[in-house]
Amino acid sequence: MPKGMIIKALSGYYYVMNDNGIFQCRGRGNFRKRKLTPLVGDEVEFQAENKTDGYVLSILERKNELIRPPIANIDQALLIFSARRPTFSTHLLDRFLVHIEANDILPIICLSKSDLTDSDDEIKEALEAYRQVGYCVLETSSINETGLEAVLEIFENKVTVIAGQSGVGKSTLLNTLNPELKLETNEISDHLGRGKHTTRHVELIPFGEGFVADTPGFSSLDFIDIEWIDLSLYFPEIRERRPSCKFRGCTHTSEPKCAVKAALENDEIAQFRYDHYLHFLQEIKDQKRRY
């Protein structure tokens, strides 16, 4: 039975790629009965008499998956945020980081339009705080081609999902790295300060020895699937200090002898990261009450 990876799902068809090429397939009827949906990134078994008439028969075990956007077996997420237009937001970046950490995916932070940050100490300080946490932070510019080689290197032998605000230059960056792609891009709206989504379906694009997932973006960044007690696991600087707290199940808010609060007072944890943790914690608790 041949095996392959789904690299695109569109209009009820799954495009399965292996060493023999790309096969257009439909899913078996029993997937629907079993409430299973093949996802881009899935390793599957399939049968096909030719390149345009095949069926996906089974889905192999996934190591992870995202629902919005729908994709599976991701190695890492390149979170692209721009220095300007739209404005760089650590609050939004931390929302993305929590979702990526919760799905056991390696996050990599990429600042696009870095040519616009020369006089912005606030952005530089924020990026340094993320580096101190242990995140890989890349700075790129499609204008002067800064940092592009470093981005190319991280794609090798990995499946990488691209995420971030619309208008930050995701498609522009991919086009700069590989001009043959010719992905659609849109200018930023002066009125809204953000761009329109130009990607309409999930597709894995071969990049060297790896794949890049061009997606329509995260349609929801709510914390519906995250329990408040687990939130601290998705902030690495809080997670590593949890065992040193006096009380098991410490929320790092008002408990005595909290190692996280002590680290905050000693400037070992960035204040903005802790503030976002508190904000997300309250948001999750409020969501649970509503449901």
PDB file of C-alpha atoms in Angstrom:
ATOM      1  CA  MET A   1       0.000   0.000   0.000  1.00  0.00           C
ATOM      2  CA  PRO A   2       1.635   3.311  -1.052  1.00  0.00           C
ATOM      3  CA  LYS A   3       2.146   6.034   1.542  1.00  0.00           C
ATOM      4  CA  GLY A   4       2.477   9.772   1.156  1.00  0.00           C
ATOM      5  CA  MET A   5       1.870  13.138   2.763  1.00  0.00           C
ATOM      6  CA  ILE A   6      -1.112  15.398   2.111  1.00  0.00           C
ATOM      7  CA  ILE A   7       0.306  18.699   0.885  1.00  0.00           C
ATOM      8  CA  LYS A   8      -2.987  20.404  -0.035  1.00  0.00           C
ATOM      9  CA  ALA A   9      -6.697  20.028   0.713  1.00  0.00           C
ATOM     10  CA  LEU A  10      -9.066  21.868  -1.611  1.00  0.00           C
ATOM     11  CA  SER A  11     -12.706  21.436  -2.682  1.00  0.00           C
ATOM     12  CA  GLY A  12     -13.010  17.930  -1.256  1.00  0.00           C
ATOM     13  CA  TYR A  13      -9.763  16.667  -2.781  1.00  0.00           C
ATOM     14  CA  TYR A  14      -6.553  15.713  -0.999  1.00  0.00           C
ATOM     15  CA  TYR A  15      -3.285  16.062  -2.886  1.00  0.00           C
ATOM     16  CA  VAL A  16      -0.932  13.345  -1.676  1.00  0.00           C
ATOM     17  CA  MET A  17       2.793  13.595  -2.409  1.00  0.00           C
ATOM     18  CA  ASN A  18       5.428  10.858  -2.380  1.00  0.00           C
ATOM     19  CA  ASP A  19       8.516   9.947  -4.407  1.00  0.00           C
ATOM     20  CA  ASN A  20       6.327   9.100  -7.406  1.00  0.00           C
ATOM     21  CA  GLY A  21       4.665  12.506  -7.623  1.00  0.00           C
ATOM     22  CA  ILE A  22       1.398  14.096  -6.500  1.00  0.00           C
ATOM     23  CA  PHE A  23      -1.889  12.178  -6.523  1.00  0.00           C
ATOM     24  CA  GLN A  24      -5.340  13.770  -6.389  1.00  0.00           C
ATOM     25  CA  CYS A  25      -7.441  11.745  -3.949  1.00  0.00           C
ATOM     26  CA  ARG A  26     -10.778  11.726  -2.203  1.00  0.00           C
ATOM     27  CA  GLY A  27     -11.302  10.561   1.367  1.00  0.00           C
ATOM     28  CA  ARG A  28     -12.981   7.245   2.116  1.00  0.00           C
ATOM     29  CA  GLY A  29     -16.611   7.465   3.173  1.00  0.00           C
ATOM     30  CA  ASN A  30     -15.934   5.890   6.563  1.00  0.00           C
ATOM     31  CA  PHE A  31     -13.826   8.894   7.596  1.00  0.00           C
ATOM     32  CA  ARG A  32     -17.038  10.867   7.959  1.00  0.00           C
ATOM     33  CA  LYS A  33     -18.705   8.081   9.940  1.00  0.00           C
ATOM     34  CA  ARG A  34     -15.739   7.957  12.292  1.00  0.00           C
ATOM     35  CA  LYS A  35     -15.633  11.774  12.476  1.00  0.00           C
ATOM     36  CA  LEU A  36     -12.119  11.821  11.044  1.00  0.00           C
ATOM     37  CA  THR A  37     -10.892  14.525   8.688  1.00  0.00           C
ATOM     38  CA  PRO A  38      -7.621  14.141   6.783  1.00  0.00           C
ATOM     39  CA  LEU A  39      -5.453  17.221   7.290  1.00  0.00           C
ATOM     40  CA  VAL A  40      -2.648  18.815   5.337  1.00  0.00           C
ATOM     41  CA  GLY A  41       0.545  17.354   6.805  1.00  0.00           C
ATOM     42  CA  ASP A  42      -1.010  13.950   7.470  1.00  0.00           C
ATOM     43  CA  GLU A  43       0.985  10.866   6.562  1.00  0.00           C
ATOM     44  CA  VAL A  44      -1.538   8.582   4.852  1.00  0.00           C
ATOM     45  CA  GLU A  45      -1.979   5.292   3.046  1.00  0.00           C
ATOM     46  CA  PHE A  46      -3.736   5.634  -0.285  1.00  0.00           C
ATOM     47  CA  GLN A  47      -4.515   3.852  -3.522  1.00  0.00           C
ATOM     48  CA  ALA A  48      -4.589   5.435  -6.965  1.00  0.00           C
ATOM     49  CA  GLU A  49      -4.931   4.021 -10.462  1.00  0.00           C
ATOM     50  CA  ASN A  50      -3.556   7.264 -11.864  1.00  0.00           C
ATOM     51  CA  LYS A  51      -2.507  10.754 -10.737  1.00  0.00           C
ATOM     52  CA  THR A  52      -6.058  12.144 -10.706  1.00  0.00           C
ATOM     53  CA  ASP A  53      -8.169   9.271  -9.366  1.00  0.00           C
ATOM     54  CA  GLY A  54      -7.207   8.032  -5.920  1.00  0.00           C
ATOM     55  CA  TYR A  55      -8.529   7.454  -2.413  1.00  0.00           C
ATOM     56  CA  VAL A  56      -7.027   8.143   1.002  1.00  0.00           C
ATOM     57  CA  LEU A  57      -7.522   4.872   2.913  1.00  0.00           C
ATOM     58  CA  SER A  58      -6.030   5.543   6.341  1.00  0.00           C
ATOM     59  CA  ILE A  59      -4.381   8.274   8.374  1.00  0.00           C
ATOM     60  CA  LEU A  60      -1.196   7.388  10.240  1.00  0.00           C
ATOM     61  CA  GLU A  61      -0.715   8.540  13.834  1.00  0.00           C
ATOM     62  CA  ARG A  62      -0.244  12.301  14.219  1.00  0.00           C
ATOM     63  CA  LYS A  63       2.337  13.882  16.511  1.00  0.00           C
ATOM     64  CA  ASN A  64       0.303  17.086  16.769  1.00  0.00           C
ATOM     65  CA  GLU A  65      -2.405  19.033  14.986  1.00  0.00           C
ATOM     66  CA  LEU A  66      -3.950  22.465  14.779  1.00  0.00           C
ATOM     67  CA  ILE A  67      -7.648  23.011  14.156  1.00  0.00           C
ATOM     68  CA  ARG A  68      -7.509  26.632  13.015  1.00  0.00           C
ATOM     69  CA  PRO A  69      -5.668  26.467  10.633  1.00  0.00           C
ATOM     70  CA  PRO A  70      -6.258  22.745   9.961  1.00  0.00           C
ATOM     71  CA  ILE A  71      -2.816  21.135   9.679  1.00  0.00           C
ATOM     72  CA  ALA A  72      -0.990  18.194  11.283  1.00  0.00           C
ATOM     73  CA  ASN A  73       2.530  16.988  12.082  1.00  0.00           C
ATOM     74  CA  ILE A  74       4.146  20.400  12.374  1.00  0.00           C
ATOM     75  CA  ASP A  75       7.758  20.633  13.519  1.00  0.00           C
ATOM     76  CA  GLN A  76       7.900  24.365  14.153  1.00  0.00           C
ATOM     77  CA  ALA A  77       5.998  27.612  13.812  1.00  0.00           C
ATOM     78  CA  LEU A  78       7.568  30.755  12.383  1.00  0.00           C
ATOM     79  CA  LEU A  79       5.646  33.590  14.058  1.00  0.00           C
ATOM     80  CA  ILE A  80       6.080  36.669  11.893  1.00  0.00           C
ATOM     81  CA  PHE A  81       5.403  40.062  13.434  1.00  0.00           C
ATOM     82  CA  SER A  82       6.257  43.356  11.792  1.00  0.00           C
ATOM     83  CA  ALA A  83       8.002  46.366  13.273  1.00  0.00           C
ATOM     84  CA  ARG A  84       5.470  48.732  11.691  1.00  0.00           C
ATOM     85  CA  ARG A  85       2.189  48.576   9.798  1.00  0.00           C
ATOM     86  CA  PRO A  86       0.734  46.690  11.573  1.00  0.00           C
ATOM     87  CA  THR A  87       2.230  47.777  14.894  1.00  0.00           C
ATOM     88  CA  PHE A  88       4.360  45.250  16.771  1.00  0.00           C
ATOM     89  CA  SER A  89       2.310  43.769  19.642  1.00  0.00           C
ATOM     90  CA  THR A  90       3.855  41.652  22.406  1.00  0.00           C
ATOM     91  CA  HIS A  91       0.336  40.923  23.693  1.00  0.00           C
ATOM     92  CA  LEU A  92      -0.696  39.310  20.404  1.00  0.00           C
ATOM     93  CA  LEU A  93       2.661  37.564  20.047  1.00  0.00           C
ATOM     94  CA  ASP A  94       2.249  36.030  23.500  1.00  0.00           C
ATOM     95  CA  ARG A  95      -1.229  34.769  22.538  1.00  0.00           C
ATOM     96  CA  PHE A  96       0.334  33.014  19.542  1.00  0.00           C
ATOM     97  CA  LEU A  97       3.170  31.634  21.685  1.00  0.00           C
ATOM     98  CA  VAL A  98       0.742  30.128  24.212  1.00  0.00           C
ATOM     99  CA  HIS A  99      -1.201  28.360  21.441  1.00  0.00           C
ATOM    100  CA  ILE A 100       1.978  27.046  19.819  1.00  0.00           C
ATOM    101  CA  GLU A 101       3.457  25.874  23.149  1.00  0.00           C
ATOM    102  CA  ALA A 102       0.153  24.184  24.057  1.00  0.00           C
ATOM    103  CA  ASN A 103       0.327  22.127  20.853  1.00  0.00           C
ATOM    104  CA  ASP A 104       3.918  20.997  21.475  1.00  0.00           C
ATOM    105  CA  ILE A 105       5.271  22.890  18.459  1.00  0.00           C
ATOM    106  CA  LEU A 106       8.621  24.695  18.496  1.00  0.00           C
ATOM    107  CA  PRO A 107       8.039  28.460  18.115  1.00  0.00           C
ATOM    108  CA  ILE A 108      10.463  30.745  16.285  1.00  0.00           C
ATOM    109  CA  ILE A 109       9.892  34.501  16.433  1.00  0.00           C
ATOM    110  CA  CYS A 110      10.586  36.510  13.289  1.00  0.00           C
ATOM    111  CA  LEU A 111      10.454  40.310  13.173  1.00  0.00           C
ATOM    112  CA  SER A 112       9.769  41.457   9.609  1.00  0.00           C
ATOM    113  CA  LYS A 113      10.399  44.981   8.309  1.00  0.00           C
ATOM    114  CA  SER A 114      13.311  45.184  10.749  1.00  0.00           C
ATOM    115  CA  ASP A 115      14.737  48.074   8.735  1.00  0.00           C
ATOM    116  CA  LEU A 116      12.123  50.203  10.532  1.00  0.00           C
ATOM    117  CA  THR A 117      13.352  49.440  14.085  1.00  0.00           C
ATOM    118  CA  ASP A 118      16.644  51.358  14.175  1.00  0.00           C
ATOM    119  CA  SER A 119      15.342  53.982  16.610  1.00  0.00           C
ATOM    120  CA  ASP A 120      12.772  51.845  18.436  1.00  0.00           C
ATOM    121  CA  ASP A 121      14.270  50.823  21.768  1.00  0.00           C
ATOM    122  CA  GLU A 122      10.957  49.364  22.994  1.00  0.00           C
ATOM    123  CA  ILE A 123      10.891  46.703  20.259  1.00  0.00           C
ATOM    124  CA  LYS A 124      14.578  45.922  20.777  1.00  0.00           C
ATOM    125  CA  GLU A 125      14.041  45.465  24.525  1.00  0.00           C
ATOM    126  CA  ALA A 126      11.045  43.193  23.903  1.00  0.00           C
ATOM    127  CA  LEU A 127      13.011  41.012  21.470  1.00  0.00           C
ATOM    128  CA  GLU A 128      15.836  40.728  23.979  1.00  0.00           C
ATOM    129  CA  ALA A 129      13.333  39.617  26.638  1.00  0.00           C
ATOM    130  CA  TYR A 130      12.156  36.808  24.337  1.00  0.00           C
ATOM    131  CA  ARG A 131      15.759  35.770  23.711  1.00  0.00           C
ATOM    132  CA  GLN A 132      16.353  35.651  27.484  1.00  0.00           C
ATOM    133  CA  VAL A 133      13.390  33.285  27.810  1.00  0.00           C
ATOM    134  CA  GLY A 134      15.104  30.993  25.299  1.00  0.00           C
ATOM    135  CA  TYR A 135      13.149  31.686  22.124  1.00  0.00           C
ATOM    136  CA  CYS A 136      14.936  31.864  18.800  1.00  0.00           C
ATOM    137  CA  VAL A 137      14.396  35.408  17.474  1.00  0.00           C
ATOM    138  CA  LEU A 138      15.172  36.329  13.861  1.00  0.00           C
ATOM    139  CA  GLU A 139      15.096  39.826  12.386  1.00  0.00           C
ATOM    140  CA  THR A 140      14.418  40.129   8.672  1.00  0.00           C
ATOM    141  CA  SER A 141      13.825  42.735   6.014  1.00  0.00           C
ATOM    142  CA  SER A 142      12.667  42.044   2.461  1.00  0.00           C
ATOM    143  CA  ILE A 143      13.851  45.556   1.558  1.00  0.00           C
ATOM    144  CA  ASN A 144      17.538  45.075   2.329  1.00  0.00           C
ATOM    145  CA  GLU A 145      17.394  41.233   2.526  1.00  0.00           C
ATOM    146  CA  THR A 146      18.582  41.182   6.139  1.00  0.00           C
ATOM    147  CA  GLY A 147      18.331  37.832   7.939  1.00  0.00           C
ATOM    148  CA  LEU A 148      16.975  35.848   4.982  1.00  0.00           C
ATOM    149  CA  GLU A 149      19.733  33.230   5.064  1.00  0.00           C
ATOM    150  CA  ALA A 150      18.922  32.463   8.699  1.00  0.00           C
ATOM    151  CA  VAL A 151      15.253  31.916   7.803  1.00  0.00           C
ATOM    152  CA  LEU A 152      16.176  29.592   4.939  1.00  0.00           C
ATOM    153  CA  GLU A 153      18.306  27.487   7.280  1.00  0.00           C
ATOM    154  CA  ILE A 154      15.494  26.831   9.750  1.00  0.00           C
ATOM    155  CA  PHE A 155      13.279  25.368   6.995  1.00  0.00           C
ATOM    156  CA  GLU A 156      15.663  22.505   6.205  1.00  0.00           C
ATOM    157  CA  ASN A 157      14.200  19.054   6.943  1.00  0.00           C
ATOM    158  CA  LYS A 158      11.284  20.593   8.859  1.00  0.00           C
ATOM    159  CA  VAL A 159       7.573  21.197   8.341  1.00  0.00           C
ATOM    160  CA  THR A 160       7.127  24.838   9.273  1.00  0.00           C
ATOM    161  CA  VAL A 161       3.829  26.638   9.693  1.00  0.00           C
ATOM    162  CA  ILE A 162       3.873  30.380   9.036  1.00  0.00           C
ATOM    163  CA  ALA A 163       1.683  32.426  11.376  1.00  0.00           C
ATOM    164  CA  GLY A 164       1.178  36.030  12.398  1.00  0.00           C
ATOM    165  CA  GLN A 165      -1.007  39.042  11.799  1.00  0.00           C
ATOM    166  CA  SER A 166      -2.310  39.654   8.318  1.00  0.00           C
ATOM    167  CA  GLY A 167      -0.236  42.297   6.601  1.00  0.00           C
ATOM    168  CA  VAL A 168       3.039  41.569   8.399  1.00  0.00           C
ATOM    169  CA  GLY A 169       4.686  40.301   5.222  1.00  0.00           C
ATOM    170  CA  LYS A 170       4.332  36.506   5.420  1.00  0.00           C
ATOM    171  CA  SER A 171       3.712  36.066   1.680  1.00  0.00           C
ATOM    172  CA  THR A 172       6.248  38.801   0.838  1.00  0.00           C
ATOM    173  CA  LEU A 173       8.921  37.005   2.861  1.00  0.00           C
ATOM    174  CA  LEU A 174       8.211  33.665   1.159  1.00  0.00           C
ATOM    175  CA  ASN A 175       8.247  35.331  -2.260  1.00  0.00           C
ATOM    176  CA  THR A 176      11.597  36.953  -1.467  1.00  0.00           C
ATOM    177  CA  LEU A 177      13.057  33.608  -0.367  1.00  0.00           C
ATOM    178  CA  ASN A 178      11.637  31.841  -3.433  1.00  0.00           C
ATOM    179  CA  PRO A 179      10.565  34.226  -6.253  1.00  0.00           C
ATOM    180  CA  GLU A 180       9.045  31.316  -8.215  1.00  0.00           C
ATOM    181  CA  LEU A 181       6.201  31.064  -5.682  1.00  0.00           C
ATOM    182  CA  LYS A 182       4.524  34.334  -6.736  1.00  0.00           C
ATOM    183  CA  LEU A 183       2.203  34.247  -3.720  1.00  0.00           C
ATOM    184  CA  GLU A 184      -0.460  36.952  -3.697  1.00  0.00           C
ATOM    185  CA  THR A 185       0.238  39.939  -1.440  1.00  0.00           C
ATOM    186  CA  ASN A 186      -1.849  42.956  -0.478  1.00  0.00           C
ATOM    187  CA  GLU A 187      -0.952  46.426   0.696  1.00  0.00           C
ATOM    188  CA  ILE A 188      -1.779  47.469   4.249  1.00  0.00           C
ATOM    189  CA  SER A 189      -5.041  49.364   4.682  1.00  0.00           C
ATOM    190  CA  ASP A 190      -4.273  52.857   5.967  1.00  0.00           C
ATOM    191  CA  HIS A 191      -7.689  52.985   7.606  1.00  0.00           C
ATOM    192  CA  LEU A 192      -7.472  49.664   9.451  1.00  0.00           C
ATOM    193  CA  GLY A 193      -3.704  49.505   9.925  1.00  0.00           C
ATOM    194  CA  ARG A 194      -3.661  45.866   8.880  1.00  0.00           C
ATOM    195  CA  GLY A 195      -3.713  43.776   5.746  1.00  0.00           C
ATOM    196  CA  LYS A 196      -6.234  41.436   4.186  1.00  0.00           C
ATOM    197  CA  HIS A 197      -5.748  37.677   4.298  1.00  0.00           C
ATOM    198  CA  THR A 198      -4.430  36.657   0.883  1.00  0.00           C
ATOM    199  CA  THR A 199      -4.035  32.918   1.577  1.00  0.00           C
ATOM    200  CA  ARG A 200      -7.329  31.019   1.252  1.00  0.00           C
ATOM    201  CA  HIS A 201      -6.380  27.403   1.862  1.00  0.00           C
ATOM    202  CA  VAL A 202      -3.676  25.432   3.639  1.00  0.00           C
ATOM    203  CA  GLU A 203      -0.874  24.164   1.429  1.00  0.00           C
ATOM    204  CA  LEU A 204       2.585  22.716   2.069  1.00  0.00           C
ATOM    205  CA  ILE A 205       5.191  24.300  -0.192  1.00  0.00           C
ATOM    206  CA  PRO A 206       8.512  22.486  -0.760  1.00  0.00           C
ATOM    207  CA  PHE A 207      11.424  24.579   0.530  1.00  0.00           C
ATOM    208  CA  GLY A 208      14.788  22.918   0.022  1.00  0.00           C
ATOM    209  CA  GLU A 209      14.611  19.682   1.977  1.00  0.00           C
ATOM    210  CA  GLY A 210      11.640  20.877   4.040  1.00  0.00           C
ATOM    211  CA  PHE A 211       8.100  22.203   3.696  1.00  0.00           C
ATOM    212  CA  VAL A 212       6.543  25.536   4.538  1.00  0.00           C
ATOM    213  CA  ALA A 213       2.824  25.709   5.296  1.00  0.00           C
ATOM    214  CA  ASP A 214       1.196  28.780   3.824  1.00  0.00           C
ATOM    215  CA  THR A 215      -2.099  29.099   5.727  1.00  0.00           C
ATOM    216  CA  PRO A 216      -5.043  31.499   5.973  1.00  0.00           C
ATOM    217  CA  GLY A 217      -3.876  32.243   9.502  1.00  0.00           C
ATOM    218  CA  PHE A 218      -5.285  31.531  12.944  1.00  0.00           C
ATOM    219  CA  SER A 219      -9.006  32.222  12.736  1.00  0.00           C
ATOM    220  CA  SER A 220      -9.307  32.134  16.521  1.00  0.00           C
ATOM    221  CA  LEU A 221      -6.881  32.851  19.341  1.00  0.00           C
ATOM    222  CA  ASP A 222      -9.323  32.149  22.154  1.00  0.00           C
ATOM    223  CA  PHE A 223      -8.117  29.866  24.939  1.00  0.00           C
ATOM    224  CA  ILE A 224     -11.125  27.542  24.756  1.00  0.00           C
ATOM    225  CA  ASP A 225      -9.052  24.332  24.830  1.00  0.00           C
ATOM    226  CA  ILE A 226      -6.614  25.516  27.521  1.00  0.00           C
ATOM    227  CA  GLU A 227      -7.258  25.005  31.246  1.00  0.00           C
ATOM    228  CA  TRP A 228      -6.230  27.837  33.551  1.00  0.00           C
ATOM    229  CA  ILE A 229      -4.225  25.461  35.741  1.00  0.00           C
ATOM    230  CA  ASP A 230      -2.062  24.576  32.700  1.00  0.00           C
ATOM    231  CA  LEU A 231      -1.417  28.111  31.444  1.00  0.00           C
ATOM    232  CA  SER A 232       1.870  28.528  33.319  1.00  0.00           C
ATOM    233  CA  LEU A 233       3.240  25.500  31.419  1.00  0.00           C
ATOM    234  CA  TYR A 234       3.161  27.572  28.245  1.00  0.00           C
ATOM    235  CA  PHE A 235       5.328  30.390  29.615  1.00  0.00           C
ATOM    236  CA  PRO A 236       8.820  28.794  29.769  1.00  0.00           C
ATOM    237  CA  GLU A 237      10.180  31.238  32.356  1.00  0.00           C
ATOM    238  CA  ILE A 238       7.211  30.452  34.642  1.00  0.00           C
ATOM    239  CA  ARG A 239       7.213  26.722  33.897  1.00  0.00           C
ATOM    240  CA  GLU A 240      10.836  26.278  34.985  1.00  0.00           C
ATOM    241  CA  ARG A 241      10.186  28.028  38.337  1.00  0.00           C
ATOM    242  CA  ARG A 242       6.952  26.205  39.207  1.00  0.00           C
ATOM    243  CA  PRO A 243       8.673  23.391  41.173  1.00  0.00           C
ATOM    244  CA  SER A 244      10.275  25.987  43.490  1.00  0.00           C
ATOM    245  CA  CYS A 245       6.962  27.500  44.594  1.00  0.00           C
ATOM    246  CA  LYS A 246       5.904  26.605  48.154  1.00  0.00           C
ATOM    247  CA  PHE A 247       2.417  25.505  47.193  1.00  0.00           C
ATOM    248  CA  ARG A 248       1.598  22.846  44.646  1.00  0.00           C
ATOM    249  CA  GLY A 249      -0.852  24.302  42.132  1.00  0.00           C
ATOM    250  CA  CYS A 250       0.439  27.834  42.762  1.00  0.00           C
ATOM    251  CA  THR A 251      -1.197  30.301  40.357  1.00  0.00           C
ATOM    252  CA  HIS A 252       1.693  32.791  40.798  1.00  0.00           C
ATOM    253  CA  THR A 253      -0.732  35.573  41.650  1.00  0.00           C
ATOM    254  CA  SER A 254      -1.033  36.095  45.406  1.00  0.00           C
ATOM    255  CA  GLU A 255       0.366  32.968  47.056  1.00  0.00           C
ATOM    256  CA  PRO A 256       3.209  33.384  49.585  1.00  0.00           C
ATOM    257  CA  LYS A 257       6.715  32.136  48.788  1.00  0.00           C
ATOM    258  CA  CYS A 258       6.018  32.016  45.063  1.00  0.00           C
ATOM    259  CA  ALA A 259       9.227  31.514  43.054  1.00  0.00           C
ATOM    260  CA  VAL A 260       7.719  33.247  40.035  1.00  0.00           C
ATOM    261  CA  LYS A 261       6.815  36.403  41.987  1.00  0.00           C
ATOM    262  CA  ALA A 262      10.315  36.396  43.513  1.00  0.00           C
ATOM    263  CA  ALA A 263      11.881  36.158  40.049  1.00  0.00           C
ATOM    264  CA  LEU A 264       9.682  39.039  38.888  1.00  0.00           C
ATOM    265  CA  GLU A 265      10.854  41.217  41.779  1.00  0.00           C
ATOM    266  CA  ASN A 266      14.474  40.380  40.886  1.00  0.00           C
ATOM    267  CA  ASP A 267      13.879  41.383  37.227  1.00  0.00           C
ATOM    268  CA  GLU A 268      14.480  37.820  36.087  1.00  0.00           C
ATOM    269  CA  ILE A 269      11.068  37.760  34.368  1.00  0.00           C
ATOM    270  CA  ALA A 270       9.909  40.539  32.044  1.00  0.00           C
ATOM    271  CA  GLN A 271       7.027  42.510  33.539  1.00  0.00           C
ATOM    272  CA  PHE A 272       5.067  42.538  30.263  1.00  0.00           C
ATOM    273  CA  ARG A 273       5.224  38.751  30.010  1.00  0.00           C
ATOM    274  CA  TYR A 274       3.929  38.354  33.564  1.00  0.00           C
ATOM    275  CA  ASP A 275       1.175  40.915  32.909  1.00  0.00           C
ATOM    276  CA  HIS A 276       0.078  38.936  29.858  1.00  0.00           C
ATOM    277  CA  TYR A 277       0.065  35.737  31.905  1.00  0.00           C
ATOM    278  CA  LEU A 278      -2.279  37.374  34.438  1.00  0.00           C
ATOM    279  CA  HIS A 279      -4.521  38.721  31.670  1.00  0.00           C
ATOM    280  CA  PHE A 280      -4.750  35.329  29.926  1.00  0.00           C
ATOM    281  CA  LEU A 281      -5.349  33.561  33.259  1.00  0.00           C
ATOM    282  CA  GLN A 282      -8.341  35.768  34.010  1.00  0.00           C
ATOM    283  CA  GLU A 283      -9.628  35.419  30.438  1.00  0.00           C
ATOM    284  CA  ILE A 284      -9.565  31.614  30.669  1.00  0.00           C
ATOM    285  CA  LYS A 285     -11.329  31.626  34.030  1.00  0.00           C
ATOM    286  CA  ASP A 286     -14.006  33.966  32.670  1.00  0.00           C
ATOM    287  CA  GLN A 287     -14.481  31.721  29.611  1.00  0.00           C
ATOM    288  CA  LYS A 288     -14.954  28.641  31.771  1.00  0.00           C
ATOM    289  CA  ARG A 289     -17.622  30.440  33.807  1.00  0.00           C
ATOM    290  CA  ARG A 290     -19.548  31.341  30.640  1.00  0.00           C
ATOM    291  CA  TYR A 291     -19.516  27.771  29.386  1.00  0.00           C
TER     292      TYR A 291
END
